[in-house]
Amino acid sequence: MALLSDLINLNLSESTEKIIAEYIWVGGSGMDIRSKAKTLPGPVSDSQKLPKWNYDGSSTGQAPGEDSEVILYPQAIFKDPFRRGNNILVMCDAYTPAGEPIPTNKRHNAAKIFSHPDVVAEEPWYGIEQEYTLLQKDTKWPLGWPLGGYPGPQGPYYCGIGADKAFGRDIVDSHYKACLYAGINISGINGEVMPGQWEFQVGPAVGISAGDELWVARYLLERITEIAGVVLSFDPKPIQGDWNGAGAHTNYSTKSMRKDGGYEVIKKAVEKLKLRHKEHIAAYGEGNERRLTGRHETADINTFSWGVANRGASVRVGRDTEKHGKGYFEDRRPASNMDPYVVTSMIAETTILWKP
Amino acid sequence: MARSALTDLLNLNLSDSTDKIIAEYIWIGGSGMDLRSKARTLPGLVTDPAKLPKWNYDGSSTGQAPGEDSEVILYPQAVFKDPFRRGNNILVMCDTYTPAGEPIPTNKRFNAAKIFSHPDVVAEVPWYGIEQEYTLLQKDVKWPLGWPVGGYPGPQGPYYCGVGADKAFGRDIVDSHYKACLYAGINISGINGEVMPGQWEFQVGPAVGISAGDQVWVARYILERITEIAGVVLSFDPKPIQGDWNGAGAHTNYSTKSMRNDGGIHVIKKAIEKLGLRHKEHIAAYGEGNERRLTGRHETADINTFSWGVANRGASIRVGRDTEKDGKGYFEDRRPASNMDPYVVSSMIAETTILWKP
C-alpha cells in the first residue's frame, strides 16, 4: 500500500524535463467533465504554446462513429495539485476537424461576447458561489444521512461543525487548498443549509476566465470526491421536501458599477435582466423549476424580483453596495448545474450589449 | 491508499506556491451555544484582528435574522493559528452586529467588553482560569463514548484521571485537542479525565478580561472540529445522564490584582459576600439546565443555596488551602454549568465583585 503512494508522489523533476499535461473538456451532456493526459517535452506556462489534441467524440456523445475526432484547443493552464511538480491541467474547448465549435462548446460564443469592445471596456467581474451535494457512493443518498431515513431538520447545518452536523469536510478543505495550489481564484467555502451540501466561491474573475476557473474547480472537486469514494452531485434539488436546493449564485459588476454613481448603473442593469427573465431562466440550468419555488431562500421561477439583502428575490443587492452607492449585485437564479460560460456571457450580453 | 492522497492535499503547504492565506471566521449562532464558521481567502498574512476585514453571513439560516433582511455582520476580535490548515492560515473569533452597527441579541461579547474596559475593572487586571468539562457521545445513538449500548459501565470510581481501555474513553480527542490549542496560541493549562466515564476536562487560563471568553470559545470550536474528525459527538449538557453520574460544569477561577496582593484574602471574602447577595442573578446566567446538575450531590452545591468554604467541593465557592495559607490568591466559582457563556460569566463576576455596590 505504501509503495503505491510513493509512486504517485514521485518528484519527476529530479529525473527528467518531461511533464504531464491533463487535458480537460466538457462532454456531450454539457455537465460531464472528461480528461486524459499526455507527456510534453518540458514545462509550458502559455496555453497558446500547447499543442492541440483530439479525442474520440463518439464515446462522449459528441461525434458520430464514422467521423469521431473532436479537436481540443487548449485555453487555460493551471498547476496540477495531484501530480504537483511541473505538471499541469489544461482547460480546453472542443472543435470539429474543420475548426468549427461543436454544439456543446459554450465557451466559443462566450469568448466572442467577452471580446466585444464594449464588454472589454466594462471589465466584467464575476464571483460564482458553487453549491453542491455529496452522496454516498452505492446508494446515492446524501453523505451523513441515515440509510432509509432523514437527518434532523435544517437549522444546525449552515456553517456548522461537529460529527452530527458537518459531513465531508475533508473533501471541502482539500479542495480549497488544491484550488489555491492550482492557481484558481477560490475566495471561500462554507457548509450549506442542507446537511451534506457545501459551497465554494470562485472570484473575482474577469470575463471568460470565470468560466475557465469554475470548470477546473469543478474538475478538481470531482477528482477529490473520486479519491474519497463519495459521489458529487450538481443537481439543483437533490432531495424533495423541506430541504434546500443547490444553486450557483452569480455575483457581477462592471467598471461603471464599481465607480461612484454605480448604483444607478446597477439598477438599469437589473431592469434589463427583468425584461429578459424568461430567456435567462431557460439558460440557467436543467431542472431549476424543482428548485426555484419561492421557498428555501429562492424566488419563484416565474417571477422576477430584486431587493436589498433579500434572499427571497431573483436578484439581491448587498447592503454595502446600497450604502456606498456602488458595487455589485447577485443573480440568485442560476442552478448549481448551470454552465458558467453561458451564464456569465449572457449576463454581460444583456446588461452591456442588449438594447430593450 | 486513496485516503493518503486526500491527506496529501489537506496537508499541502501553500506557502510554497502563494502568499494567500485562508481565514476561518468563527461566530456563535442563534442558540447561544452553536458555533458556526466559514472560510475566506486573504491576500496575505494578517495577525491583528483590527486589520482583518469585516464579513457577513446569512443570519436567517442561524435564527439570527429574518429572510427579507438577512445580513448579519461579523467583526473580527481575536486571531489564532489554524491547527488544521497550519501554514500561515488563521482562525478568527468574531462577534455579530446588525448592518447598522448594533450588537444582535445573542452577542454577549459586546457587553462583556464594555465591562472589561471600565477603568475600575481595567485597574484590577481580572484573571480567569476556566475548567471546561464535556462529555463525548457515540454518534448515532448519542450514548456516552465507551458505554455499552443499551446498558451502563461500572459505577464511578476508577475513571477520574484513569488509564486503560476499560477506564479512559476518547483520549485521542483530548490529547490532540491539547496540542492543537497550544499550537493555536490558546493558553490551555491542562487536561484530565473526569469522574464520569467518557467525560473529560480542559482548563484555559490564566487569561485576562475579555480574552478568557475568546479563548474558551475558540478552544470549544477546536474541540468540536476534532470530535467531528473522530466521528464522535460533543456534548456540553450539564447533566447528560440522570442518576448516580456526575454532571459537567465550567468552574471559573478568578482573582484581581488586589486579591493577588498581600492582604488579598480579605478582598476575596468581601467579593464572595457580594456574590452571595446576587446568587439568584448569577445562577440565572450560569447555563441552561443547571438545576439538573446543582443538586447538592456529586460535588455540587444545591442551586438554591449559596455557600463557600476552604477546600470544599460541595460549596458554591471554593477557596484553595494555599490561598488561605498565603493570605492572598484566588477563588473558584463552582456554579457555572458546562454550557455557560464565558463572556457572560467572566464579565458578571467582574461586575459584581468590582463595580456593584450592594
XYZ file of C-alpha atoms in Angstrom:
714
model
C 0.000 0.000 0.000
C 2.747 2.421 0.957
C 4.507 1.656 -2.324
C 1.629 2.997 -4.448
C 1.618 6.409 -2.790
C 5.399 6.593 -3.084
C 4.961 6.165 -6.819
C 2.120 8.664 -7.077
C 4.218 11.212 -5.215
C 7.413 10.664 -7.233
C 9.016 14.015 -7.965
C 9.946 13.616 -11.611
C 11.820 16.937 -11.822
C 14.807 15.078 -10.439
C 14.953 12.596 -13.279
C 13.517 14.267 -16.372
C 12.463 17.548 -18.001
C 9.267 15.916 -19.231
C 5.947 16.988 -17.778
C 2.437 15.545 -17.792
C -0.427 17.679 -19.073
C -4.006 16.672 -18.217
C -6.328 17.980 -20.956
C -9.844 18.667 -19.661
C -13.033 19.241 -21.661
C -16.823 19.294 -21.205
C -18.590 16.222 -22.617
C -21.790 15.635 -24.523
C -24.282 16.243 -21.726
C -22.882 19.711 -21.101
C -22.171 18.761 -17.471
C -19.902 15.697 -17.706
C -16.226 16.583 -17.437
C -13.695 14.438 -19.267
C -9.895 14.374 -19.223
C -6.879 12.494 -20.459
C -3.160 13.060 -20.083
C -0.184 13.393 -22.359
C 3.553 13.773 -21.894
C 5.206 17.007 -23.028
C 8.953 17.511 -23.510
C 9.252 20.355 -20.984
C 7.339 22.857 -18.786
C 4.796 25.133 -20.529
C 3.079 28.148 -18.984
C 1.368 29.686 -22.036
C -1.761 27.851 -23.166
C -1.231 29.099 -26.716
C 2.080 27.240 -26.880
C 0.438 23.905 -26.026
C -0.311 21.501 -28.880
C -3.903 20.965 -29.960
C -5.073 17.410 -29.324
C -8.095 15.257 -30.156
C -10.365 12.618 -28.611
C -12.999 10.059 -29.541
C -16.170 12.128 -29.660
C -18.287 9.070 -30.418
C -17.585 7.927 -26.841
C -18.872 11.138 -25.302
C -21.941 11.720 -27.431
C -20.206 14.494 -29.353
C -19.475 12.915 -32.757
C -20.636 10.029 -34.941
C -18.591 6.815 -35.064
C -17.580 7.217 -38.705
C -16.141 10.676 -38.128
C -15.326 10.667 -34.450
C -12.370 13.006 -33.994
C -13.058 16.091 -31.934
C -10.211 18.593 -31.633
C -9.139 20.036 -28.276
C -7.915 23.665 -28.240
C -6.004 24.485 -25.008
C -7.393 27.668 -23.416
C -6.138 27.920 -19.811
C -3.366 26.342 -17.758
C -3.356 25.536 -14.030
C -0.896 23.701 -11.786
C -1.839 20.047 -11.172
C -2.383 19.557 -7.384
C -2.448 15.771 -7.778
C 0.766 15.294 -9.738
C 2.403 18.526 -8.483
C 5.978 19.207 -9.698
C 5.827 20.937 -13.106
C 2.758 19.030 -14.210
C -0.284 20.931 -15.437
C -4.036 20.905 -16.007
C -5.224 22.310 -19.330
C -8.808 23.538 -19.763
C -9.839 23.059 -23.415
C -12.812 23.600 -25.654
C -13.953 21.336 -28.481
C -13.986 21.817 -32.301
C -14.628 19.816 -35.458
C -11.578 18.992 -37.589
C -12.751 21.835 -39.848
C -12.321 24.278 -36.955
C -15.998 24.837 -36.054
C -17.019 24.746 -32.390
C -19.137 21.635 -31.776
C -22.688 22.281 -30.460
C -21.814 21.581 -26.816
C -18.928 24.074 -26.925
C -20.389 27.015 -24.990
C -17.038 28.690 -24.448
C -16.641 29.801 -28.035
C -19.682 32.052 -28.017
C -18.861 33.345 -24.547
C -15.375 34.278 -25.718
C -16.896 36.223 -28.605
C -19.104 38.211 -26.233
C -16.219 38.849 -23.849
C -14.023 40.157 -26.673
C -16.630 42.692 -27.867
C -15.037 46.121 -27.319
C -17.967 47.426 -25.230
C -17.698 44.423 -22.936
C -13.904 44.644 -22.723
C -14.196 48.289 -21.753
C -16.532 47.440 -18.875
C -14.187 44.790 -17.376
C -16.930 42.472 -16.100
C -16.067 40.776 -12.785
C -17.708 37.584 -11.598
C -17.905 35.830 -8.248
C -19.648 32.493 -8.541
C -20.981 30.641 -5.482
C -20.978 26.999 -6.485
C -23.178 24.793 -4.275
C -23.014 21.006 -4.489
C -24.186 17.901 -2.651
C -22.099 14.900 -1.585
C -23.731 11.492 -1.950
C -22.875 8.077 -0.523
C -21.442 6.030 -3.357
C -23.652 2.993 -3.772
C -26.968 4.367 -2.562
C -26.755 7.922 -3.953
C -28.228 9.076 -0.633
C -26.631 12.274 0.795
C -23.431 11.800 2.766
C -24.075 11.559 6.519
C -27.800 10.820 6.104
C -29.054 7.573 7.658
C -29.963 4.984 5.025
C -33.700 4.642 4.765
C -34.229 7.816 6.801
C -33.528 11.514 7.230
C -31.361 13.662 9.491
C -32.912 16.216 11.867
C -34.468 19.218 10.086
C -32.426 22.087 8.639
C -31.165 24.623 11.168
C -27.912 23.352 12.717
C -26.010 22.620 9.489
C -25.315 26.036 7.849
C -21.623 26.719 8.686
C -21.993 24.036 11.338
C -19.286 21.938 12.950
C -19.335 18.567 14.651
C -19.771 14.955 13.597
C -23.558 15.273 13.656
C -23.666 18.496 11.645
C -20.846 18.604 9.082
C -20.429 15.717 6.611
C -17.440 15.563 4.283
C -15.251 18.459 5.436
C -12.094 16.620 4.341
C -13.302 16.885 0.757
C -14.132 20.564 1.084
C -10.881 21.532 2.788
C -8.608 19.539 0.485
C -10.463 21.097 -2.472
C -9.822 24.584 -1.070
C -6.066 24.027 -0.866
C -5.942 22.152 -4.175
C -7.615 25.090 -5.942
C -5.287 27.649 -4.348
C -2.315 25.492 -5.335
C -3.620 25.168 -8.905
C -3.911 28.952 -9.242
C -7.701 29.124 -9.168
C -9.015 32.253 -7.503
C -11.102 30.443 -4.881
C -12.324 33.029 -2.404
C -14.003 30.922 0.267
C -16.026 27.902 1.374
C -18.911 27.207 3.751
C -21.200 24.423 4.890
C -24.719 24.855 3.498
C -28.209 24.763 4.978
C -28.947 21.201 3.845
C -26.683 18.637 5.561
C -24.158 17.118 3.151
C -24.302 20.222 0.964
C -21.390 22.616 0.638
C -20.393 25.728 -1.276
C -17.183 27.200 -2.644
C -16.787 30.579 -4.291
C -14.572 31.472 -7.254
C -13.747 35.100 -7.982
C -13.396 37.852 -8.644
C -12.572 36.620 -12.131
C -12.633 38.753 -15.257
C -14.637 37.797 -18.318
C -14.026 34.368 -19.816
C -11.691 33.344 -17.030
C -14.673 32.991 -14.644
C -15.937 30.075 -16.715
C -12.495 28.505 -17.083
C -11.779 28.709 -13.372
C -15.166 27.376 -12.332
C -14.979 24.403 -14.691
C -11.492 23.477 -13.486
C -12.605 23.925 -9.866
C -15.476 21.511 -10.600
C -12.984 19.099 -12.164
C -10.743 19.245 -9.079
C -13.774 18.671 -6.849
C -14.860 15.567 -8.717
C -11.282 14.181 -8.746
C -11.227 14.682 -4.968
C -14.604 13.050 -4.338
C -13.325 10.191 -6.503
C -10.414 9.778 -4.081
C -12.784 9.970 -1.112
C -15.153 7.350 -2.553
C -18.054 9.792 -2.490
C -20.314 10.849 -5.387
C -20.594 14.502 -6.433
C -23.963 15.923 -7.443
C -24.770 19.265 -9.059
C -28.486 18.515 -9.153
C -30.406 21.716 -8.247
C -32.917 19.915 -5.991
C -31.366 16.626 -4.909
C -33.968 15.840 -2.202
C -37.659 16.722 -2.420
C -39.376 18.214 0.606
C -38.202 20.676 3.223
C -34.583 20.589 2.062
C -32.761 23.449 0.325
C -31.775 23.118 -3.311
C -28.347 23.847 -4.766
C -27.624 26.982 -6.765
C -24.766 28.850 -8.407
C -25.455 32.442 -7.405
C -23.502 34.683 -9.722
C -22.192 37.977 -8.404
C -21.481 40.551 -11.105
C -20.135 44.030 -11.581
C -18.791 46.215 -14.377
C -16.358 49.124 -14.235
C -19.273 51.575 -14.278
C -20.976 49.767 -11.387
C -17.823 49.829 -9.297
C -17.350 53.593 -9.729
C -19.142 56.429 -7.950
C -22.748 56.565 -9.107
C -22.565 52.861 -9.938
C -25.786 52.121 -8.053
C -27.788 53.762 -10.857
C -25.973 51.616 -13.439
C -26.809 48.568 -11.337
C -30.488 49.459 -11.210
C -30.610 49.890 -15.002
C -28.834 46.544 -15.466
C -31.285 44.784 -13.153
C -34.190 46.284 -15.148
C -32.762 44.812 -18.351
C -32.369 41.418 -16.707
C -36.009 41.616 -15.678
C -37.076 42.180 -19.279
C -35.180 39.059 -20.390
C -36.125 36.913 -17.383
C -37.540 34.022 -19.432
C -34.520 33.839 -21.749
C -32.105 33.795 -18.825
C -34.094 31.209 -16.880
C -34.096 28.913 -19.932
C -30.290 29.012 -19.931
C -29.740 28.855 -16.157
C -29.703 25.069 -15.693
C -31.866 21.975 -16.242
C -34.364 21.134 -13.540
C -34.279 24.578 -11.982
C -38.081 24.576 -11.704
C -37.749 21.990 -8.941
C -35.535 24.438 -7.048
C -36.946 27.939 -7.712
C -40.189 27.563 -5.788
C -40.255 30.791 -3.782
C -39.372 28.805 -0.628
C -35.976 27.793 0.808
C -34.345 31.164 0.072
C -35.313 31.223 -3.622
C -37.603 33.361 -5.745
C -40.376 31.679 -7.704
C -39.158 30.734 -11.207
C -41.927 32.647 -12.994
C -41.419 35.918 -11.137
C -38.560 38.375 -11.398
C -37.898 40.403 -8.248
C -34.988 42.200 -6.671
C -34.214 43.645 -3.254
C -31.517 44.782 -0.868
C -30.340 41.953 1.433
C -33.374 39.946 0.289
C -32.529 36.275 -0.091
C -36.009 35.502 -1.432
C -35.533 37.669 -4.531
C -34.208 36.793 -8.004
C -31.503 39.429 -7.730
C -30.049 40.603 -4.420
C -28.118 43.802 -3.860
C -25.913 43.826 -0.761
C -26.296 46.462 1.977
C -22.730 47.660 1.396
C -23.483 48.371 -2.267
C -26.599 50.319 -1.317
C -24.683 52.235 1.346
C -21.687 53.155 -0.850
C -23.781 53.888 -3.947
C -21.658 51.485 -5.998
C -20.571 47.851 -6.038
C -22.095 44.679 -7.459
C -25.248 42.571 -7.444
C -26.054 38.878 -7.053
C -28.132 36.945 -9.615
C -29.569 34.172 -7.425
C -31.368 32.365 -10.238
C -28.698 30.076 -11.749
C -28.870 26.432 -10.689
C -25.818 24.507 -9.448
C -25.682 22.693 -12.794
C -25.517 25.873 -14.881
C -22.754 26.339 -17.455
C -20.665 29.288 -16.244
C -19.641 30.173 -19.821
C -23.333 30.585 -20.703
C -24.420 32.416 -17.547
C -21.513 34.852 -17.322
C -21.595 35.805 -21.004
C -25.387 36.116 -21.026
C -25.371 38.497 -18.054
C -22.701 40.606 -19.787
C -24.592 40.495 -23.083
C -27.933 41.518 -21.589
C -26.596 44.256 -19.332
C -23.931 45.754 -21.641
C -24.853 44.961 -25.259
C -28.607 44.361 -25.374
C -30.940 47.272 -26.065
C -34.567 46.715 -24.922
C -4.399 4.121 -0.066
C -6.639 6.662 -1.696
C -7.104 8.410 1.658
C -3.386 9.223 1.720
C -3.874 11.226 -1.476
C -6.595 13.193 0.319
C -4.271 13.703 3.284
C -1.549 14.976 0.942
C -3.953 17.643 -0.315
C -5.158 18.537 3.188
C -1.545 18.950 4.256
C -0.416 20.983 1.226
C 1.853 23.755 2.405
C 0.615 26.631 0.291
C 3.360 28.991 1.471
C 5.478 27.457 -1.299
C 3.082 28.499 -4.053
C 1.237 31.601 -2.882
C 1.138 34.422 -0.323
C -2.602 33.910 0.053
C -3.910 32.596 3.339
C -7.200 31.087 4.486
C -9.023 32.722 7.403
C -11.749 30.738 9.187
C -14.223 33.227 10.707
C -15.973 31.804 13.777
C -19.138 33.077 15.493
C -21.816 31.968 17.932
C -25.198 31.111 16.409
C -28.773 31.711 17.441
C -28.981 29.220 20.316
C -26.087 30.896 22.119
C -24.177 27.583 22.139
C -23.956 26.559 18.460
C -20.653 27.502 16.889
C -20.577 28.360 13.187
C -17.715 29.102 10.813
C -16.850 29.711 7.194
C -13.606 30.469 5.423
C -12.306 33.124 3.073
C -9.081 33.743 1.198
C -6.970 36.769 2.163
C -4.145 38.191 0.030
C -1.508 37.805 2.757
C -0.838 37.014 6.400
C -2.725 39.146 8.957
C -2.297 38.758 12.722
C -4.038 41.909 14.006
C -7.830 41.447 14.223
C -8.303 45.186 13.723
C -6.704 44.820 10.284
C -8.975 41.955 9.197
C -11.982 42.805 7.013
C -15.463 42.655 8.498
C -17.606 39.994 6.860
C -21.249 38.955 6.852
C -23.361 35.806 6.848
C -26.930 34.644 6.329
C -28.488 35.229 9.742
C -31.807 33.777 8.586
C -30.100 30.350 8.486
C -28.905 30.556 12.100
C -32.019 32.011 13.731
C -30.444 35.442 13.981
C -32.199 37.492 11.279
C -35.337 37.408 9.085
C -35.120 36.248 5.456
C -36.032 39.624 3.991
C -33.180 41.326 5.845
C -30.774 38.519 6.479
C -27.289 40.043 6.613
C -25.505 39.835 9.974
C -22.086 41.482 10.158
C -19.015 39.737 11.626
C -16.462 41.887 13.469
C -13.084 40.091 13.916
C -11.979 40.227 17.564
C -9.187 37.680 18.119
C -6.801 35.756 15.860
C -5.311 32.302 16.467
C -3.229 29.954 14.330
C -5.246 27.302 12.488
C -4.078 23.859 13.697
C -5.992 22.111 10.901
C -4.715 24.075 7.907
C -1.431 25.153 9.557
C 0.992 27.235 7.438
C 0.012 30.905 7.744
C -3.692 30.132 7.952
C -5.732 31.544 10.817
C -8.843 31.204 12.980
C -10.710 34.438 13.677
C -13.112 34.720 16.630
C -15.850 37.240 15.756
C -18.907 38.799 17.281
C -22.094 39.783 15.480
C -23.834 43.062 14.585
C -26.706 44.411 12.552
C -25.765 46.339 9.406
C -26.489 49.481 11.437
C -23.707 48.529 13.862
C -25.800 47.340 16.814
C -24.843 44.078 18.560
C -27.522 41.470 17.852
C -29.285 39.980 20.933
C -27.175 36.804 21.041
C -23.933 38.828 21.024
C -22.809 38.514 24.649
C -19.256 39.645 23.953
C -20.187 43.264 23.353
C -21.496 43.854 26.867
C -18.630 41.877 28.391
C -16.131 44.059 26.528
C -17.820 47.155 27.947
C -17.470 45.837 31.484
C -13.861 44.819 30.914
C -12.954 48.282 29.614
C -14.404 50.100 32.649
C -11.399 51.836 34.287
C -12.044 50.242 37.698
C -12.062 46.782 36.144
C -9.005 47.504 33.996
C -7.124 48.623 37.114
C -7.860 45.309 38.854
C -6.483 43.156 35.976
C -9.024 40.320 36.426
C -7.588 36.845 35.766
C -9.680 33.821 34.861
C -8.970 30.111 34.787
C -11.900 28.175 33.358
C -12.255 24.412 33.821
C -14.333 23.270 30.878
C -15.912 19.828 31.351
C -17.566 17.999 28.469
C -18.946 14.596 27.534
C -18.183 12.543 24.421
C -21.111 10.676 22.855
C -21.305 7.881 20.285
C -22.535 9.409 17.049
C -25.749 7.672 16.049
C -27.105 6.736 19.482
C -25.956 9.788 21.491
C -24.943 7.441 24.338
C -21.625 8.256 26.070
C -18.481 7.054 24.362
C -17.270 3.737 25.749
C -20.609 2.916 27.392
C -22.282 -0.322 26.249
C -25.281 0.437 24.047
C -28.407 -0.473 25.988
C -26.515 -0.537 29.296
C -24.157 1.174 31.734
C -20.468 0.905 32.698
C -19.402 0.044 36.263
C -20.088 2.788 38.833
C -17.937 5.908 39.169
C -14.648 5.404 40.977
C -11.979 4.146 38.569
C -12.416 6.773 35.855
C -11.174 10.091 37.330
C -7.692 10.571 35.778
C -7.822 6.863 34.921
C -5.888 4.984 32.256
C -6.709 1.815 30.366
C -9.116 0.694 27.713
C -11.794 -0.006 30.300
C -11.467 3.327 32.059
C -10.472 6.079 29.621
C -12.641 6.605 26.513
C -11.557 9.036 23.792
C -8.086 10.121 24.896
C -7.043 10.693 21.259
C -9.547 13.514 21.084
C -8.396 15.045 24.363
C -4.679 14.843 23.561
C -4.953 16.118 20.002
C -7.091 18.978 21.337
C -4.405 19.842 23.888
C -1.680 20.143 21.245
C -3.983 21.866 18.768
C -4.847 24.538 21.347
C -1.203 25.125 22.237
C -0.375 25.381 18.520
C -3.218 27.844 18.012
C -1.931 30.110 20.776
C -4.662 29.334 23.302
C -3.475 29.395 26.899
C -4.589 25.837 27.714
C -3.203 24.961 31.126
C -4.131 21.296 31.495
C -6.429 18.336 30.924
C -7.775 15.421 32.946
C -10.180 12.523 32.708
C -13.316 13.175 34.759
C -15.297 11.202 37.338
C -17.973 10.077 34.877
C -16.562 7.754 32.193
C -16.486 9.429 28.764
C -16.281 12.849 30.413
C -13.166 14.994 30.241
C -11.960 18.432 31.240
C -9.549 21.018 29.879
C -8.556 24.259 31.530
C -7.897 27.613 29.869
C -6.016 30.326 31.732
C -4.857 32.443 33.295
C -6.470 34.783 30.813
C -7.086 38.471 31.369
C -10.501 40.054 30.946
C -12.272 39.560 27.634
C -9.605 37.213 26.349
C -10.857 34.473 28.686
C -14.097 34.307 26.745
C -12.366 34.467 23.359
C -10.000 31.639 24.273
C -12.662 29.357 25.751
C -14.905 29.763 22.708
C -12.084 29.020 20.263
C -10.979 26.074 22.415
C -14.575 24.780 22.201
C -14.510 25.303 18.432
C -11.277 23.359 18.039
C -12.702 20.597 20.242
C -15.834 20.197 18.132
C -13.784 20.219 14.917
C -11.693 17.420 16.403
C -14.683 15.350 17.522
C -16.049 15.855 14.007
C -12.875 14.273 12.623
C -13.147 11.462 15.173
C -16.794 10.762 14.318
C -17.853 11.410 17.912
C -20.477 13.875 19.160
C -19.545 16.601 21.646
C -21.941 17.486 24.452
C -21.846 20.425 26.845
C -25.038 19.349 28.577
C -24.665 19.960 32.355
C -26.278 16.633 33.306
C -26.027 14.285 30.335
C -27.051 11.118 32.232
C -29.583 11.046 35.079
C -28.787 9.044 38.155
C -25.554 8.421 40.032
C -23.387 10.050 37.378
C -21.574 13.388 37.707
C -22.726 16.396 35.758
C -20.483 18.676 33.730
C -19.516 22.139 34.889
C -17.299 25.079 33.961
C -15.774 26.060 37.291
C -14.418 29.572 36.972
C -11.333 30.523 38.940
C -10.953 34.269 39.497
C -8.637 36.811 41.016
C -7.979 40.536 40.847
C -4.793 42.489 41.493
C -5.997 43.281 45.000
C -6.673 39.616 45.708
C -3.248 38.627 44.500
C -1.502 41.232 46.675
C -0.723 40.869 50.373
C -3.947 41.024 52.393
C -5.857 39.783 49.380
C -7.766 37.193 51.432
C -9.908 39.985 52.867
C -10.689 41.284 49.398
C -11.625 37.763 48.454
C -14.015 37.413 51.382
C -15.698 40.734 50.531
C -16.052 39.646 46.916
C -17.623 36.359 47.942
C -20.070 38.253 50.160
C -21.192 40.281 47.146
C -21.586 37.145 45.062
C -23.746 35.700 47.835
C -26.058 38.728 47.652
C -26.510 38.287 43.879
C -26.732 34.479 43.885
C -30.057 34.331 42.025
C -28.927 36.726 39.279
C -25.725 34.787 38.709
C -27.428 31.398 38.681
C -29.901 32.652 36.057
C -26.952 33.453 33.777
C -24.799 30.402 34.553
C -26.214 27.984 31.936
C -29.479 26.339 30.863
C -30.448 23.144 32.658
C -28.128 23.768 35.598
C -30.901 22.759 38.034
C -30.443 19.153 36.859
C -26.775 19.393 37.863
C -26.648 21.566 41.018
C -28.383 19.141 43.369
C -26.063 19.253 46.354
C -24.740 15.799 45.397
C -21.907 14.762 43.038
C -19.554 17.517 44.215
C -22.032 20.348 43.674
C -23.864 22.788 45.928
C -27.640 22.898 45.793
C -28.812 25.502 43.265
C -30.924 27.440 45.778
C -28.231 27.781 48.424
C -25.123 29.928 48.340
C -22.190 28.639 50.369
C -18.424 28.893 50.408
C -15.580 27.124 52.126
C -11.915 26.291 52.042
C -11.181 23.142 50.034
C -14.925 22.387 49.988
C -16.065 20.840 46.721
C -19.665 20.764 47.931
C -19.812 24.567 48.226
C -20.848 27.173 45.629
C -17.460 28.854 46.020
C -14.250 27.102 46.988
C -11.144 28.835 48.307
C -7.948 26.810 47.985
C -5.851 25.908 51.037
C -2.850 27.729 49.512
C -4.834 30.941 49.244
C -5.917 30.643 52.864
C -2.339 29.918 53.941
C -0.692 32.715 51.910
C -3.403 35.244 52.799
C -3.860 36.024 49.096
C -4.656 34.290 45.816
C -7.866 33.417 44.012
C -11.181 31.612 44.442
C -13.234 29.142 42.421
C -16.882 29.754 41.461
C -18.150 26.180 41.053
C -21.666 27.130 39.980
C -21.352 27.675 36.191
C -22.582 24.803 34.023
C -20.514 23.369 31.165
C -22.821 25.132 28.697
C -22.300 28.596 30.215
C -21.242 31.515 28.032
C -17.743 32.527 29.239
C -18.307 36.131 28.109
C -21.339 36.346 30.402
C -19.854 34.532 33.401
C -16.444 36.213 33.391
C -17.854 39.718 32.980
C -20.615 39.168 35.525
C -18.140 38.059 38.177
C -16.032 41.165 37.482
C -19.092 43.402 37.511
C -20.476 42.068 40.779
C -17.159 41.971 42.648
C -15.586 45.206 41.331
C -18.359 47.554 40.186
C -21.537 46.555 42.015
C -22.397 48.241 45.276
C -24.894 46.327 47.488
